[in-house]
Amino acid sequence: MTLLTIPIVIAHSGAADWGSLAVSQAIGSGAGVLIGFGWGTTGPTEVARADPDVRRRFYVHSLRARLVLVLPVALAAVIVTVLAAGHIPLEAGINAAGYSLTGLLAGWYFTGTAKPYSFLLFDTAPRVVGAALGAAALFFGAPLIVFPALQLIGVIFGILASTLKICGSQSRVLSEFRLRSTLEVLSSQSHGVLLAVVSASYTAVPTSIVAFAAPAALPAYALVDKLLRFGTTAYAPIVQFLQGWVPAGKPFEVRHKIRLAFLGGSILAGCGGGAFIVLAPELSKTLSHGQVAPQALLIVGFALALTFMVASQITGLVCLIALNRTKQLAMYTSVGVVVGLPFVYVGAVVLGAAGAAWALAFAELVALVPQIILLRISLRRVNSGREETATANFTPNKG
């Protein structure tokens, strides 16, 4: 759901139904990350370093691998959503399916090739247009099910259009499919998929925990969490640009770009947290037509979470992956999940939505601090000459 569709859905069906759709979106988005299997995290860097022919083969191999995952993962997401969504299981199930299929989109490929217009046209536009048409249908009196259905159609169109753009009409994605080689491609993504699992956990689990542990607090938590996700989405073009820009070039150029990216990203992360504190209260009231009024403690907790999330994306997905530190990055982010998710449950039970938000911020901080330490150590090693070719000798996995 885009920012502008929230008030339309709430006005049409009420805060409770919107809360159910928000839960289904969180679960479906988590499934989409799992289906993406880490290519959304490591793919841009690998594509940026590859020549055009290798890039296309790399994309085809990844698409075949993700197609193997899509049915079981999406089905599981729909089942969990139906159990959690309560009184609108069909609408929520379709919504979860649509967001699950986003794992098949090719935005990460266009990021690596430094083609922002292709990213907007083939990844972002189909989803936004589907959501806009669904919201318009609700505005003119259509049943709620039309909204997630049109979003689903938009995602499917984006998948097909992206593949046609990258591979042409002779891609042979299915005709040359071989299960054994596809499983080998999946196996080669071990560190990437660990990052995907961690990302999926952060995307889906906290909202689901609040839904089960403190259902009365769900509308407030889900609304501010949605603003948090929109905040990270606003930073996405910056992160995506850096993922394509930083790894390209000679080793000394990459080191210089890493320092610039880390410094600039840290400043932008802090500005984003401050802006969230200022804007979130009024946005929450406006989007919910005054039906949801989040507490200040909840908003500050999410502002801290946004700051740490953006800083972590710059430090990890841009800087550390450019230095081939994917394995260590996966380990540190996993620590954040292991520590954070139990705290989210305890916080939701004890303090409701605000407790869950502060626990989420704490988990992000736990994951961020060791990433910063690792980045400093890695840059020192490269500067000392012990890892002069850390970025220069990289070749993408061709499957």
Coordinates of C-alpha atoms in Angstrom, one line a residue:
M1 CA 0.0 0.0 0.0
T2 CA 1.3 3.4 -0.9
L3 CA 1.1 6.4 1.4
L4 CA -1.9 7.9 -0.5
T5 CA -3.9 4.6 -0.5
I6 CA -4.0 4.3 3.3
P7 CA -6.7 6.9 4.0
I8 CA -8.8 5.6 1.1
V9 CA -8.6 2.0 2.5
I10 CA -9.4 3.2 6.1
A11 CA -12.3 5.4 4.9
H12 CA -13.7 2.5 2.8
S13 CA -13.3 -0.4 5.3
G14 CA -12.2 0.9 8.6
A15 CA -9.0 0.8 10.7
A16 CA -9.4 -2.9 11.6
D17 CA -9.6 -4.1 8.0
W18 CA -6.7 -1.9 7.1
G19 CA -4.7 -3.4 10.0
S20 CA -5.4 -6.9 8.6
L21 CA -4.1 -5.8 5.2
A22 CA -1.1 -4.3 6.8
V23 CA -0.3 -7.6 8.5
S24 CA -0.7 -9.4 5.2
Q25 CA 1.6 -6.9 3.5
A26 CA 4.2 -7.5 6.2
I27 CA 4.0 -11.3 5.8
G28 CA 3.9 -11.1 2.0
S29 CA 6.9 -8.7 1.9
G30 CA 8.8 -11.0 4.1
A31 CA 8.0 -13.9 1.8
G32 CA 9.1 -11.7 -1.2
V33 CA 12.5 -11.2 0.4
L34 CA 12.8 -15.0 0.9
I35 CA 11.9 -15.6 -2.7
G36 CA 14.4 -13.0 -3.7
F37 CA 17.0 -15.2 -1.9
G38 CA 19.5 -12.5 -1.3
W39 CA 19.8 -11.2 -4.9
G40 CA 18.2 -8.0 -3.8
T41 CA 21.0 -7.6 -1.4
T42 CA 24.1 -8.9 -3.2
G43 CA 22.9 -8.7 -6.8
P44 CA 23.5 -5.0 -7.5
T45 CA 27.2 -5.2 -6.5
E46 CA 27.7 -8.3 -8.6
V47 CA 25.9 -6.9 -11.6
A48 CA 27.8 -3.6 -11.4
R49 CA 31.1 -5.5 -11.7
A50 CA 30.1 -7.8 -14.6
D51 CA 30.1 -7.2 -18.3
P52 CA 26.7 -7.1 -20.2
D53 CA 26.7 -10.7 -21.3
V54 CA 27.5 -12.0 -17.9
R55 CA 24.9 -9.7 -16.4
R56 CA 22.1 -11.2 -18.5
R57 CA 23.1 -14.8 -17.8
F58 CA 23.4 -13.9 -14.1
Y59 CA 19.8 -12.6 -14.1
V60 CA 18.4 -15.6 -16.0
H61 CA 20.0 -18.0 -13.5
S62 CA 18.7 -16.1 -10.6
L63 CA 15.2 -15.9 -12.0
R64 CA 15.1 -19.7 -12.5
A65 CA 16.2 -20.2 -9.0
R66 CA 13.6 -17.8 -7.6
L67 CA 10.8 -19.5 -9.7
V68 CA 11.7 -22.8 -7.8
L69 CA 11.0 -21.0 -4.5
V70 CA 7.9 -19.0 -5.4
L71 CA 5.2 -21.6 -5.0
P72 CA 6.1 -23.0 -1.6
V73 CA 7.1 -19.7 -0.1
A74 CA 4.1 -17.7 -1.4
L75 CA 1.7 -20.5 -0.4
A76 CA 3.1 -20.5 3.1
A77 CA 2.7 -16.8 3.3
V78 CA -0.9 -17.0 2.2
I79 CA -1.7 -19.7 4.8
V80 CA -0.1 -17.7 7.7
T81 CA -1.9 -14.6 6.6
V82 CA -5.3 -16.3 6.4
L83 CA -4.7 -17.5 10.0
A84 CA -3.6 -14.1 11.2
A85 CA -6.0 -11.8 9.2
G86 CA -9.2 -12.8 11.0
H87 CA -12.4 -11.6 9.3
I88 CA -11.0 -10.7 5.8
P89 CA -9.0 -13.9 4.9
L90 CA -9.5 -13.8 1.2
E91 CA -8.6 -10.1 0.7
A92 CA -5.6 -10.5 3.0
G93 CA -4.5 -13.7 1.3
I94 CA -4.5 -12.1 -2.1
N95 CA -2.6 -9.2 -0.7
A96 CA 0.1 -11.5 0.7
A97 CA 0.4 -13.3 -2.6
G98 CA 1.0 -10.1 -4.5
Y99 CA 3.7 -8.9 -2.1
S100 CA 5.3 -12.4 -2.2
L101 CA 5.7 -12.2 -5.9
T102 CA 7.7 -9.0 -5.6
G103 CA 10.6 -11.3 -5.0
L104 CA 10.6 -12.0 -8.7
L105 CA 11.0 -8.4 -9.7
A106 CA 14.3 -7.1 -11.2
G107 CA 14.9 -3.8 -9.5
W108 CA 18.2 -5.0 -8.1
Y109 CA 19.4 -5.8 -11.6
F110 CA 18.6 -2.3 -12.9
T111 CA 20.3 -0.9 -9.8
G112 CA 23.5 -2.7 -10.6
T113 CA 23.4 -1.5 -14.2
A114 CA 22.9 2.1 -13.0
K115 CA 19.6 2.5 -15.0
P116 CA 17.2 4.3 -12.6
Y117 CA 14.7 5.0 -15.4
S118 CA 14.4 1.2 -16.1
F119 CA 14.0 0.7 -12.3
L120 CA 11.2 3.1 -12.1
L121 CA 9.5 1.9 -15.3
F122 CA 9.7 -1.8 -14.8
D123 CA 9.8 -2.3 -11.1
T124 CA 8.2 0.7 -9.3
A125 CA 5.6 1.8 -11.8
P126 CA 3.7 -1.5 -12.2
R127 CA 3.3 -1.7 -8.4
V128 CA 2.3 1.9 -7.9
V129 CA -0.2 1.9 -10.8
G130 CA -1.8 -1.3 -9.5
A131 CA -2.2 0.2 -6.1
A132 CA -3.5 3.5 -7.5
L133 CA -6.1 1.7 -9.6
G134 CA -7.1 -0.4 -6.7
A135 CA -7.5 2.7 -4.5
A136 CA -9.5 4.4 -7.2
A137 CA -11.8 1.4 -7.4
L138 CA -12.4 1.6 -3.7
F139 CA -13.1 5.3 -3.9
F140 CA -15.9 4.7 -6.4
G141 CA -17.4 1.9 -4.3
A142 CA -15.8 -1.3 -5.4
P143 CA -15.5 -4.2 -2.8
L144 CA -12.2 -4.4 -0.8
I145 CA -11.0 -7.4 -2.7
V146 CA -10.5 -5.4 -5.9
F147 CA -7.6 -3.4 -4.2
P148 CA -5.2 -6.4 -3.5
A149 CA -6.3 -8.0 -6.8
L150 CA -5.2 -5.1 -8.9
Q151 CA -1.9 -4.8 -6.9
L152 CA -1.3 -8.5 -7.7
I153 CA -1.9 -7.9 -11.4
G154 CA 0.5 -4.9 -11.4
V155 CA 3.3 -7.0 -9.8
I156 CA 2.9 -9.8 -12.4
F157 CA 3.0 -7.3 -15.2
G158 CA 6.2 -5.9 -13.8
I159 CA 7.9 -9.3 -13.6
L160 CA 7.0 -10.1 -17.2
A161 CA 8.0 -6.7 -18.5
S162 CA 11.3 -6.7 -16.6
T163 CA 12.3 -10.1 -18.0
L164 CA 11.4 -9.0 -21.5
K165 CA 13.5 -5.9 -21.1
I166 CA 16.6 -7.7 -19.8
C167 CA 16.5 -10.9 -21.9
G168 CA 14.4 -10.1 -24.9
S169 CA 11.9 -12.6 -26.3
Q170 CA 14.4 -15.4 -26.6
S171 CA 15.4 -15.6 -22.9
R172 CA 14.6 -19.3 -22.6
V173 CA 14.1 -19.0 -18.9
L174 CA 11.9 -22.0 -18.8
S175 CA 12.8 -24.0 -21.9
E176 CA 16.5 -24.4 -20.7
F177 CA 15.6 -24.9 -17.0
R178 CA 17.7 -27.6 -15.3
L179 CA 16.9 -28.4 -11.7
R180 CA 20.4 -29.5 -10.7
S181 CA 22.1 -26.4 -12.0
T182 CA 19.4 -24.3 -10.5
L183 CA 19.9 -25.9 -7.1
E184 CA 23.6 -25.2 -7.4
V185 CA 22.8 -21.5 -8.0
L186 CA 20.7 -21.5 -4.9
S187 CA 23.5 -23.1 -2.9
S188 CA 26.0 -20.5 -4.1
Q189 CA 23.7 -17.8 -2.5
S190 CA 24.2 -19.1 1.1
H191 CA 25.4 -15.8 2.6
G192 CA 23.0 -13.8 0.5
V193 CA 20.0 -15.9 1.6
L194 CA 21.0 -15.5 5.2
L195 CA 20.8 -11.8 4.8
A196 CA 17.4 -12.3 3.0
V197 CA 16.1 -14.4 6.0
V198 CA 17.2 -11.7 8.4
S199 CA 15.6 -8.9 6.2
A200 CA 12.4 -11.0 6.0
S201 CA 12.3 -11.4 9.7
Y202 CA 12.6 -7.7 10.3
T203 CA 9.9 -7.0 7.6
A204 CA 7.3 -9.5 8.7
V205 CA 7.8 -10.7 12.2
P206 CA 7.5 -7.5 14.4
T207 CA 4.1 -6.6 13.1
S208 CA 2.9 -10.2 13.4
I209 CA 4.2 -10.3 16.9
V210 CA 2.2 -7.2 17.8
A211 CA -0.9 -8.7 16.1
F212 CA -0.7 -11.7 18.4
A213 CA 0.7 -10.3 21.6
A214 CA -1.1 -6.9 21.7
P215 CA -3.9 -6.8 19.2
A216 CA -5.4 -3.7 20.6
A217 CA -2.2 -1.8 19.8
L218 CA -2.0 -3.2 16.2
P219 CA -3.6 -0.2 14.4
A220 CA -1.2 2.3 16.0
Y221 CA 1.8 0.1 15.5
A222 CA 1.0 -0.9 12.0
L223 CA 0.4 2.7 10.9
V224 CA 3.6 4.1 12.3
D225 CA 5.5 1.0 11.1
K226 CA 4.0 1.8 7.6
L227 CA 5.5 5.3 7.9
L228 CA 8.8 3.7 8.8
R229 CA 8.7 1.5 5.7
F230 CA 7.9 4.5 3.6
G231 CA 10.9 6.3 5.2
T232 CA 13.2 3.5 4.2
T233 CA 11.6 3.4 0.8
A234 CA 12.4 7.1 0.4
Y235 CA 16.1 6.3 1.1
A236 CA 16.0 3.3 -1.3
P237 CA 17.1 5.3 -4.5
I238 CA 20.1 6.6 -2.6
V239 CA 21.1 3.2 -1.4
Q240 CA 20.5 1.7 -4.8
F241 CA 22.6 4.4 -6.5
L242 CA 25.4 3.8 -4.1
Q243 CA 25.2 0.0 -4.6
G244 CA 25.9 0.6 -8.3
W245 CA 28.4 3.4 -7.9
V246 CA 30.7 2.4 -5.0
P247 CA 31.9 -1.0 -6.3
A248 CA 32.7 0.3 -9.8
G249 CA 36.3 1.4 -10.4
K250 CA 39.8 0.7 -9.3
P251 CA 40.5 -0.4 -5.7
F252 CA 41.7 3.0 -4.5
E253 CA 38.5 4.6 -6.0
V254 CA 36.3 2.1 -4.3
R255 CA 37.9 2.9 -0.9
H256 CA 37.4 6.6 -1.4
K257 CA 33.8 6.0 -2.4
I258 CA 33.2 3.9 0.6
R259 CA 34.3 6.7 3.0
L260 CA 32.1 9.2 1.2
A261 CA 29.1 6.9 1.2
F262 CA 29.5 6.1 4.9
L263 CA 29.8 9.7 6.0
G264 CA 27.0 11.0 3.8
G265 CA 24.8 8.1 4.6
S266 CA 25.2 8.6 8.4
I267 CA 24.3 12.3 8.1
L268 CA 21.2 11.5 6.0
A269 CA 20.2 8.8 8.4
G270 CA 20.2 11.2 11.3
C271 CA 18.3 13.8 9.3
G272 CA 15.7 11.1 8.5
G273 CA 15.1 10.2 12.1
G274 CA 14.6 13.9 13.1
A275 CA 12.2 14.4 10.2
F276 CA 10.3 11.3 11.2
I277 CA 9.7 12.7 14.7
V278 CA 8.4 16.0 13.3
L279 CA 6.2 14.6 10.5
A280 CA 4.9 11.3 11.8
P281 CA 2.3 12.6 14.3
E282 CA 0.4 14.7 11.8
L283 CA 0.8 12.2 9.0
S284 CA -0.7 9.5 11.3
K285 CA -3.8 11.6 12.1
T286 CA -4.3 12.6 8.4
L287 CA -3.9 9.1 7.0
S288 CA -6.2 7.5 9.5
H289 CA -8.8 10.4 9.4
G290 CA -8.1 10.9 13.1
Q291 CA -9.0 7.3 14.0
V292 CA -5.4 6.5 15.1
A293 CA -3.3 8.8 17.3
P294 CA 0.1 7.2 18.1
Q295 CA 1.9 8.1 21.3
A296 CA 5.0 10.2 21.2
L297 CA 7.0 7.3 22.8
L298 CA 6.0 5.1 19.8
I299 CA 7.0 7.7 17.3
V300 CA 10.4 8.3 18.9
G301 CA 11.1 4.6 19.0
F302 CA 10.4 4.2 15.3
A303 CA 12.5 7.3 14.5
L304 CA 15.5 5.7 16.2
A305 CA 14.7 2.5 14.3
L306 CA 14.7 4.4 11.0
T307 CA 18.0 6.1 11.8
F308 CA 19.7 2.8 12.6
M309 CA 18.1 1.0 9.6
V310 CA 19.3 3.5 7.1
A311 CA 22.8 3.7 8.6
S312 CA 22.9 -0.1 8.6
Q313 CA 21.9 -0.3 4.9
I314 CA 24.7 2.2 4.0
T315 CA 27.3 0.5 6.1
G316 CA 26.4 -3.1 5.2
L317 CA 24.7 -3.3 1.8
V318 CA 26.9 -0.6 0.3
C319 CA 30.2 -0.5 2.1
L320 CA 30.8 -4.0 3.5
I321 CA 29.5 -5.8 0.4
A322 CA 31.8 -3.7 -1.8
L323 CA 34.6 -5.1 0.4
N324 CA 33.4 -8.6 0.0
R325 CA 32.3 -8.9 3.6
T326 CA 29.0 -10.6 2.9
K327 CA 29.6 -13.5 5.2
Q328 CA 30.4 -11.3 8.2
L329 CA 27.5 -9.0 7.4
A330 CA 25.1 -11.9 7.4
M331 CA 26.4 -13.0 10.8
Y332 CA 26.1 -9.6 12.4
T333 CA 22.6 -8.9 11.1
S334 CA 21.6 -12.4 12.3
V335 CA 22.7 -11.4 15.8
G336 CA 20.4 -8.4 15.6
V337 CA 17.4 -10.7 14.8
V338 CA 18.3 -13.2 17.5
V339 CA 18.5 -10.5 20.1
G340 CA 15.8 -8.2 18.8
L341 CA 12.7 -10.3 18.1
P342 CA 12.3 -11.7 21.6
F343 CA 12.6 -8.1 22.9
V344 CA 9.9 -7.1 20.4
Y345 CA 7.5 -9.7 22.0
V346 CA 8.3 -8.7 25.5
G347 CA 8.0 -5.0 24.7
A348 CA 4.6 -5.6 23.0
V349 CA 3.3 -7.5 26.0
V350 CA 4.6 -5.0 28.6
L351 CA 4.4 -1.6 26.9
G352 CA 2.2 -2.3 23.9
A353 CA 3.1 -0.7 20.5
A354 CA 5.7 1.6 22.0
G355 CA 7.6 -1.2 23.7
A356 CA 7.7 -3.1 20.4
A357 CA 9.1 -0.1 18.5
W358 CA 11.8 0.6 21.0
A359 CA 12.8 -3.1 21.0
L360 CA 13.0 -2.9 17.2
A361 CA 15.3 0.1 17.5
F362 CA 17.5 -1.7 20.0
A363 CA 17.8 -4.7 17.6
E364 CA 18.9 -2.5 14.8
L365 CA 21.5 -0.8 17.0
V366 CA 22.9 -4.3 18.0
A367 CA 23.3 -5.2 14.4
L368 CA 24.8 -1.8 13.4
V369 CA 27.6 -1.4 15.9
P370 CA 29.6 -4.4 14.9
Q371 CA 29.2 -3.5 11.2
I372 CA 30.8 -0.1 11.8
I373 CA 33.6 -1.8 13.7
L374 CA 34.1 -4.3 10.9
L375 CA 34.1 -1.6 8.3
R376 CA 36.9 0.4 10.1
I377 CA 39.0 -2.8 10.4
S378 CA 38.5 -3.8 6.8
L379 CA 39.5 -0.3 5.5
R380 CA 42.6 -0.4 7.6
R381 CA 43.6 -3.8 6.2
V382 CA 43.1 -2.6 2.7
N383 CA 45.0 0.6 3.3
S384 CA 47.9 -1.4 4.7
G385 CA 48.1 -3.3 1.5
R386 CA 47.1 -6.7 3.0
E387 CA 43.9 -6.8 0.9
E388 CA 44.8 -4.5 -2.1
T389 CA 42.8 -6.7 -4.5
A390 CA 39.8 -7.2 -2.3
T391 CA 37.5 -5.6 -4.8
A392 CA 39.5 -5.8 -8.0
N393 CA 39.6 -9.6 -8.3
F394 CA 35.9 -10.2 -7.8
T395 CA 34.0 -12.1 -10.5
P396 CA 30.2 -12.7 -10.2
N397 CA 28.8 -16.2 -9.9
K398 CA 27.7 -17.3 -13.3
G399 CA 25.6 -20.2 -11.9

